[in-house]
Amino acid sequence: MSEKDSTEELDEILPETEVTEQQQETENVQEEVSVEDELRSDLAKEKEKFLRLFAEFENYKKRTSKERMDLFKTAGQEVIVAMLPVLDDFDRALPELKKSDDKESFKGVELISNKLRETLKSKGLEEVKVKQGDAFDAEIHDAITQIPAPKSKLKGKIIDVVEKGFKLGDKIIRHPKVVVGK
C-alpha cells in the first residue's frame, strides 16, 4: 500500500473513532447527570424521612411530657378519694360535737378537720360548690332522686345536696349527689 492509501484509510478510521469518542463522552456526561440526579433525589427522600422522624419524635416528647404532668397532678387521686369519706364523717361529727357541752373536744376535732382539709387542698383538692336553687347539670351533678318542688321556681333546680362533690385539679373525682325538684 502506498502512503496515500494508508492516509486515506486512517482518515476514514479517525472520524469514526472521533465520533465514537464523542458519543462515549456524551454518554458519560449523561450517566454522570443521571447518577447526580438520582443522588439528589435520594438525598431529598432521606431529608424528608429525617424531617418526618424528627417531627414524630418531637410529638412523642410533648405527649409523654403532658402525660407525665397529668400523672403527677393526679398521682395521689386514689388516696384522696379514699380520704373523702373521712371528710364526710368530720362534716357530720362537727355539728353534733358543737351541741355538746365539751367545747375542748369540739375545738380539737375542728382543728384536726381543718388540718386534713388544708392538707388535701394543698394537694389540689377543691370542693364543687353547689347550693339550693342552682340549675341541675347532669355533667356535674348526680341526681339521686326527684321530689315535687316546694316552689314553682325550683322546678328542675337543686333542692338539697346530700353529698358534697370534689375535684382534683380540673377533673371531678366525686360528683355532688343532689335532690332535684320536679
PDB file of C-alpha atoms in Angstrom:
ATOM      1  CA  MET A   1       0.000   0.000   0.000  1.00  0.00           C
ATOM      2  CA  SER A   2       1.044   3.403  -0.694  1.00  0.00           C
ATOM      3  CA  GLU A   3       1.369   6.122   1.782  1.00  0.00           C
ATOM      4  CA  LYS A   4      -1.556   7.911   0.223  1.00  0.00           C
ATOM      5  CA  ASP A   5      -3.780   4.904   0.623  1.00  0.00           C
ATOM      6  CA  SER A   6      -2.824   4.462   4.271  1.00  0.00           C
ATOM      7  CA  THR A   7      -3.518   8.132   4.986  1.00  0.00           C
ATOM      8  CA  GLU A   8      -6.911   7.869   3.348  1.00  0.00           C
ATOM      9  CA  GLU A   9      -7.558   4.743   5.270  1.00  0.00           C
ATOM     10  CA  LEU A  10      -6.558   6.454   8.544  1.00  0.00           C
ATOM     11  CA  ASP A  11      -8.737   9.445   7.706  1.00  0.00           C
ATOM     12  CA  GLU A  12     -11.638   7.117   7.207  1.00  0.00           C
ATOM     13  CA  ILE A  13     -10.984   5.360  10.529  1.00  0.00           C
ATOM     14  CA  LEU A  14     -10.240   8.527  12.574  1.00  0.00           C
ATOM     15  CA  PRO A  15     -13.568  10.297  12.020  1.00  0.00           C
ATOM     16  CA  GLU A  16     -15.347   7.152  13.124  1.00  0.00           C
ATOM     17  CA  THR A  17     -13.125   6.973  16.199  1.00  0.00           C
ATOM     18  CA  GLU A  18     -13.742  10.659  16.977  1.00  0.00           C
ATOM     19  CA  VAL A  19     -17.472  10.152  16.642  1.00  0.00           C
ATOM     20  CA  THR A  20     -17.318   7.112  18.854  1.00  0.00           C
ATOM     21  CA  GLU A  21     -15.267   9.002  21.475  1.00  0.00           C
ATOM     22  CA  GLN A  22     -17.706  11.931  21.342  1.00  0.00           C
ATOM     23  CA  GLN A  23     -20.622   9.555  21.783  1.00  0.00           C
ATOM     24  CA  GLN A  24     -18.911   7.925  24.736  1.00  0.00           C
ATOM     25  CA  GLU A  25     -18.213  11.331  26.316  1.00  0.00           C
ATOM     26  CA  THR A  26     -21.854  12.316  25.799  1.00  0.00           C
ATOM     27  CA  GLU A  27     -22.984   9.030  27.310  1.00  0.00           C
ATOM     28  CA  ASN A  28     -20.584   9.509  30.230  1.00  0.00           C
ATOM     29  CA  VAL A  29     -21.894  13.029  30.826  1.00  0.00           C
ATOM     30  CA  GLN A  30     -25.475  11.768  30.625  1.00  0.00           C
ATOM     31  CA  GLU A  31     -24.621   8.938  33.031  1.00  0.00           C
ATOM     32  CA  GLU A  32     -22.985  11.430  35.413  1.00  0.00           C
ATOM     33  CA  VAL A  33     -26.025  13.699  35.177  1.00  0.00           C
ATOM     34  CA  SER A  34     -28.431  10.807  35.701  1.00  0.00           C
ATOM     35  CA  VAL A  35     -26.336   9.485  38.617  1.00  0.00           C
ATOM     36  CA  GLU A  36     -26.205  13.017  40.067  1.00  0.00           C
ATOM     37  CA  ASP A  37     -29.975  13.415  39.655  1.00  0.00           C
ATOM     38  CA  GLU A  38     -30.503  10.040  41.265  1.00  0.00           C
ATOM     39  CA  LEU A  39     -28.282  11.000  44.193  1.00  0.00           C
ATOM     40  CA  ARG A  40     -30.136  14.295  44.581  1.00  0.00           C
ATOM     41  CA  SER A  41     -33.497  12.547  44.644  1.00  0.00           C
ATOM     42  CA  ASP A  42     -32.152  10.016  47.171  1.00  0.00           C
ATOM     43  CA  LEU A  43     -30.883  12.877  49.324  1.00  0.00           C
ATOM     44  CA  ALA A  44     -34.264  14.616  49.130  1.00  0.00           C
ATOM     45  CA  LYS A  45     -36.016  11.393  50.151  1.00  0.00           C
ATOM     46  CA  GLU A  46     -33.664  10.909  53.095  1.00  0.00           C
ATOM     47  CA  LYS A  47     -34.168  14.525  54.196  1.00  0.00           C
ATOM     48  CA  GLU A  48     -37.930  14.005  54.041  1.00  0.00           C
ATOM     49  CA  LYS A  49     -37.635  10.820  56.131  1.00  0.00           C
ATOM     50  CA  PHE A  50     -35.415  12.613  58.633  1.00  0.00           C
ATOM     51  CA  LEU A  51     -37.824  15.561  58.979  1.00  0.00           C
ATOM     52  CA  ARG A  52     -40.803  13.258  59.467  1.00  0.00           C
ATOM     53  CA  LEU A  53     -38.935  11.186  62.038  1.00  0.00           C
ATOM     54  CA  PHE A  54     -37.783  14.316  63.853  1.00  0.00           C
ATOM     55  CA  ALA A  55     -41.329  15.723  63.924  1.00  0.00           C
ATOM     56  CA  GLU A  56     -42.684  12.398  65.162  1.00  0.00           C
ATOM     57  CA  PHE A  57     -40.078  12.330  67.929  1.00  0.00           C
ATOM     58  CA  GLU A  58     -40.933  15.914  68.971  1.00  0.00           C
ATOM     59  CA  ASN A  59     -44.621  14.968  69.144  1.00  0.00           C
ATOM     60  CA  TYR A  60     -43.709  11.907  71.231  1.00  0.00           C
ATOM     61  CA  LYS A  61     -41.713  14.060  73.655  1.00  0.00           C
ATOM     62  CA  LYS A  62     -44.574  16.545  74.023  1.00  0.00           C
ATOM     63  CA  ARG A  63     -47.149  13.793  74.512  1.00  0.00           C
ATOM     64  CA  THR A  64     -45.114  11.923  77.136  1.00  0.00           C
ATOM     65  CA  SER A  65     -44.315  15.168  78.932  1.00  0.00           C
ATOM     66  CA  LYS A  66     -48.018  16.052  79.063  1.00  0.00           C
ATOM     67  CA  GLU A  67     -48.911  12.537  80.253  1.00  0.00           C
ATOM     68  CA  ARG A  68     -46.244  12.762  82.947  1.00  0.00           C
ATOM     69  CA  MET A  69     -47.583  16.130  84.140  1.00  0.00           C
ATOM     70  CA  ASP A  70     -51.124  14.740  84.232  1.00  0.00           C
ATOM     71  CA  LEU A  71     -49.883  11.753  86.192  1.00  0.00           C
ATOM     72  CA  PHE A  72     -48.180  13.987  88.754  1.00  0.00           C
ATOM     73  CA  LYS A  73     -51.328  16.091  89.074  1.00  0.00           C
ATOM     74  CA  THR A  74     -53.476  13.079  89.851  1.00  0.00           C
ATOM     75  CA  ALA A  75     -50.848  10.782  91.374  1.00  0.00           C
ATOM     76  CA  GLY A  76     -52.482  10.784  94.772  1.00  0.00           C
ATOM     77  CA  GLN A  77     -56.007  10.575  93.403  1.00  0.00           C
ATOM     78  CA  GLU A  78     -56.689   7.126  94.850  1.00  0.00           C
ATOM     79  CA  VAL A  79     -55.525   8.174  98.310  1.00  0.00           C
ATOM     80  CA  ILE A  80     -57.511  11.399  98.169  1.00  0.00           C
ATOM     81  CA  VAL A  81     -60.666   9.581  97.017  1.00  0.00           C
ATOM     82  CA  ALA A  82     -60.202   7.182  99.930  1.00  0.00           C
ATOM     83  CA  MET A  83     -59.998  10.183 102.314  1.00  0.00           C
ATOM     84  CA  LEU A  84     -63.286  11.741 101.132  1.00  0.00           C
ATOM     85  CA  PRO A  85     -65.455   9.603 103.449  1.00  0.00           C
ATOM     86  CA  VAL A  86     -63.315  10.831 106.360  1.00  0.00           C
ATOM     87  CA  LEU A  87     -64.123  14.412 105.356  1.00  0.00           C
ATOM     88  CA  ASP A  88     -67.811  13.468 105.241  1.00  0.00           C
ATOM     89  CA  ASP A  89     -67.537  12.000 108.731  1.00  0.00           C
ATOM     90  CA  PHE A  90     -65.994  15.215 110.018  1.00  0.00           C
ATOM     91  CA  ASP A  91     -68.845  17.200 108.411  1.00  0.00           C
ATOM     92  CA  ARG A  92     -71.370  15.036 110.244  1.00  0.00           C
ATOM     93  CA  ALA A  93     -69.448  14.922 113.544  1.00  0.00           C
ATOM     94  CA  LEU A  94     -68.718  18.633 113.962  1.00  0.00           C
ATOM     95  CA  PRO A  95     -72.377  19.790 114.220  1.00  0.00           C
ATOM     96  CA  GLU A  96     -73.078  17.040 116.765  1.00  0.00           C
ATOM     97  CA  LEU A  97     -69.999  17.891 118.846  1.00  0.00           C
ATOM     98  CA  LYS A  98     -70.963  21.550 118.763  1.00  0.00           C
ATOM     99  CA  LYS A  99     -74.220  20.648 120.547  1.00  0.00           C
ATOM    100  CA  SER A 100     -72.330  19.011 123.436  1.00  0.00           C
ATOM    101  CA  ASP A 101     -71.033  20.804 126.492  1.00  0.00           C
ATOM    102  CA  ASP A 102     -67.430  19.657 125.882  1.00  0.00           C
ATOM    103  CA  LYS A 103     -66.038  22.661 123.986  1.00  0.00           C
ATOM    104  CA  GLU A 104     -62.450  21.422 124.189  1.00  0.00           C
ATOM    105  CA  SER A 105     -63.294  18.199 122.306  1.00  0.00           C
ATOM    106  CA  PHE A 106     -65.098  20.246 119.681  1.00  0.00           C
ATOM    107  CA  LYS A 107     -62.060  22.528 119.196  1.00  0.00           C
ATOM    108  CA  GLY A 108     -59.702  19.550 118.963  1.00  0.00           C
ATOM    109  CA  VAL A 109     -61.805  17.750 116.353  1.00  0.00           C
ATOM    110  CA  GLU A 110     -62.289  21.021 114.464  1.00  0.00           C
ATOM    111  CA  LEU A 111     -58.508  21.571 114.355  1.00  0.00           C
ATOM    112  CA  ILE A 112     -57.925  18.064 113.033  1.00  0.00           C
ATOM    113  CA  SER A 113     -60.674  18.538 110.437  1.00  0.00           C
ATOM    114  CA  ASN A 114     -59.198  21.856 109.282  1.00  0.00           C
ATOM    115  CA  LYS A 115     -55.698  20.392 109.094  1.00  0.00           C
ATOM    116  CA  LEU A 116     -56.926  17.478 106.950  1.00  0.00           C
ATOM    117  CA  ARG A 117     -58.847  19.857 104.663  1.00  0.00           C
ATOM    118  CA  GLU A 118     -55.855  22.167 104.229  1.00  0.00           C
ATOM    119  CA  THR A 119     -53.536  19.251 103.510  1.00  0.00           C
ATOM    120  CA  LEU A 120     -55.870  17.895 100.846  1.00  0.00           C
ATOM    121  CA  LYS A 121     -56.390  21.399  99.459  1.00  0.00           C
ATOM    122  CA  SER A 122     -52.613  21.799  99.098  1.00  0.00           C
ATOM    123  CA  LYS A 123     -52.627  18.613  97.012  1.00  0.00           C
ATOM    124  CA  GLY A 124     -55.185  20.157  94.628  1.00  0.00           C
ATOM    125  CA  LEU A 125     -58.497  19.021  96.118  1.00  0.00           C
ATOM    126  CA  GLU A 126     -61.355  21.501  95.735  1.00  0.00           C
ATOM    127  CA  GLU A 127     -64.978  21.258  96.722  1.00  0.00           C
ATOM    128  CA  VAL A 128     -67.522  21.545  93.916  1.00  0.00           C
ATOM    129  CA  LYS A 129     -69.714  24.412  95.069  1.00  0.00           C
ATOM    130  CA  VAL A 130     -73.417  23.534  94.915  1.00  0.00           C
ATOM    131  CA  LYS A 131     -76.286  25.232  96.705  1.00  0.00           C
ATOM    132  CA  GLN A 132     -80.054  25.131  96.740  1.00  0.00           C
ATOM    133  CA  GLY A 133     -81.555  26.822  93.696  1.00  0.00           C
ATOM    134  CA  ASP A 134     -78.646  26.123  91.335  1.00  0.00           C
ATOM    135  CA  ALA A 135     -79.548  24.752  87.923  1.00  0.00           C
ATOM    136  CA  PHE A 136     -79.113  20.990  87.626  1.00  0.00           C
ATOM    137  CA  ASP A 137     -76.300  19.974  85.255  1.00  0.00           C
ATOM    138  CA  ALA A 138     -76.089  16.243  84.517  1.00  0.00           C
ATOM    139  CA  GLU A 139     -72.375  16.526  83.691  1.00  0.00           C
ATOM    140  CA  ILE A 140     -71.539  17.927  87.112  1.00  0.00           C
ATOM    141  CA  HIS A 141     -74.251  16.644  89.468  1.00  0.00           C
ATOM    142  CA  ASP A 142     -75.596  13.185  90.306  1.00  0.00           C
ATOM    143  CA  ALA A 143     -79.348  13.322  90.844  1.00  0.00           C
ATOM    144  CA  ILE A 144     -80.269  10.674  93.388  1.00  0.00           C
ATOM    145  CA  THR A 145     -83.980  11.494  93.368  1.00  0.00           C
ATOM    146  CA  GLN A 146     -86.631  13.950  92.226  1.00  0.00           C
ATOM    147  CA  ILE A 147     -89.235  15.361  94.545  1.00  0.00           C
ATOM    148  CA  PRO A 148     -92.072  17.808  93.977  1.00  0.00           C
ATOM    149  CA  ALA A 149     -90.628  21.310  94.089  1.00  0.00           C
ATOM    150  CA  PRO A 150     -91.746  23.313  97.161  1.00  0.00           C
ATOM    151  CA  LYS A 151     -91.808  26.435  94.966  1.00  0.00           C
ATOM    152  CA  SER A 152     -92.512  26.617  91.258  1.00  0.00           C
ATOM    153  CA  LYS A 153     -89.233  28.424  90.588  1.00  0.00           C
ATOM    154  CA  LEU A 154     -87.302  25.395  91.946  1.00  0.00           C
ATOM    155  CA  LYS A 155     -88.565  23.033  89.220  1.00  0.00           C
ATOM    156  CA  GLY A 156     -85.543  21.489  87.504  1.00  0.00           C
ATOM    157  CA  LYS A 157     -83.269  23.074  90.107  1.00  0.00           C
ATOM    158  CA  ILE A 158     -81.328  21.634  93.017  1.00  0.00           C
ATOM    159  CA  ILE A 159     -83.386  21.398  96.211  1.00  0.00           C
ATOM    160  CA  ASP A 160     -80.897  19.660  98.518  1.00  0.00           C
ATOM    161  CA  VAL A 161     -77.265  18.485  98.494  1.00  0.00           C
ATOM    162  CA  VAL A 162     -76.967  15.009 100.009  1.00  0.00           C
ATOM    163  CA  GLU A 163     -73.215  14.517  99.481  1.00  0.00           C
ATOM    164  CA  LYS A 164     -70.565  17.091  98.559  1.00  0.00           C
ATOM    165  CA  GLY A 165     -68.626  16.783  95.335  1.00  0.00           C
ATOM    166  CA  PHE A 166     -64.901  17.249  94.894  1.00  0.00           C
ATOM    167  CA  LYS A 167     -62.495  17.839  92.056  1.00  0.00           C
ATOM    168  CA  LEU A 168     -58.779  17.295  91.817  1.00  0.00           C
ATOM    169  CA  GLY A 169     -57.308  19.888  89.510  1.00  0.00           C
ATOM    170  CA  ASP A 170     -59.796  20.166  86.649  1.00  0.00           C
ATOM    171  CA  LYS A 171     -61.122  16.624  86.993  1.00  0.00           C
ATOM    172  CA  ILE A 172     -64.188  15.852  89.084  1.00  0.00           C
ATOM    173  CA  ILE A 173     -63.334  12.844  91.262  1.00  0.00           C
ATOM    174  CA  ARG A 174     -66.679  12.719  93.069  1.00  0.00           C
ATOM    175  CA  HIS A 175     -69.842  14.274  91.724  1.00  0.00           C
ATOM    176  CA  PRO A 176     -72.124  16.012  94.221  1.00  0.00           C
ATOM    177  CA  LYS A 177     -75.240  13.955  94.960  1.00  0.00           C
ATOM    178  CA  VAL A 178     -78.313  16.180  94.815  1.00  0.00           C
ATOM    179  CA  VAL A 179     -82.101  16.127  95.024  1.00  0.00           C
ATOM    180  CA  VAL A 180     -83.822  17.816  92.104  1.00  0.00           C
ATOM    181  CA  GLY A 181     -87.269  19.411  92.034  1.00  0.00           C
ATOM    182  CA  LYS A 182     -89.830  18.275  89.501  1.00  0.00           C
TER     183      LYS A 182
END
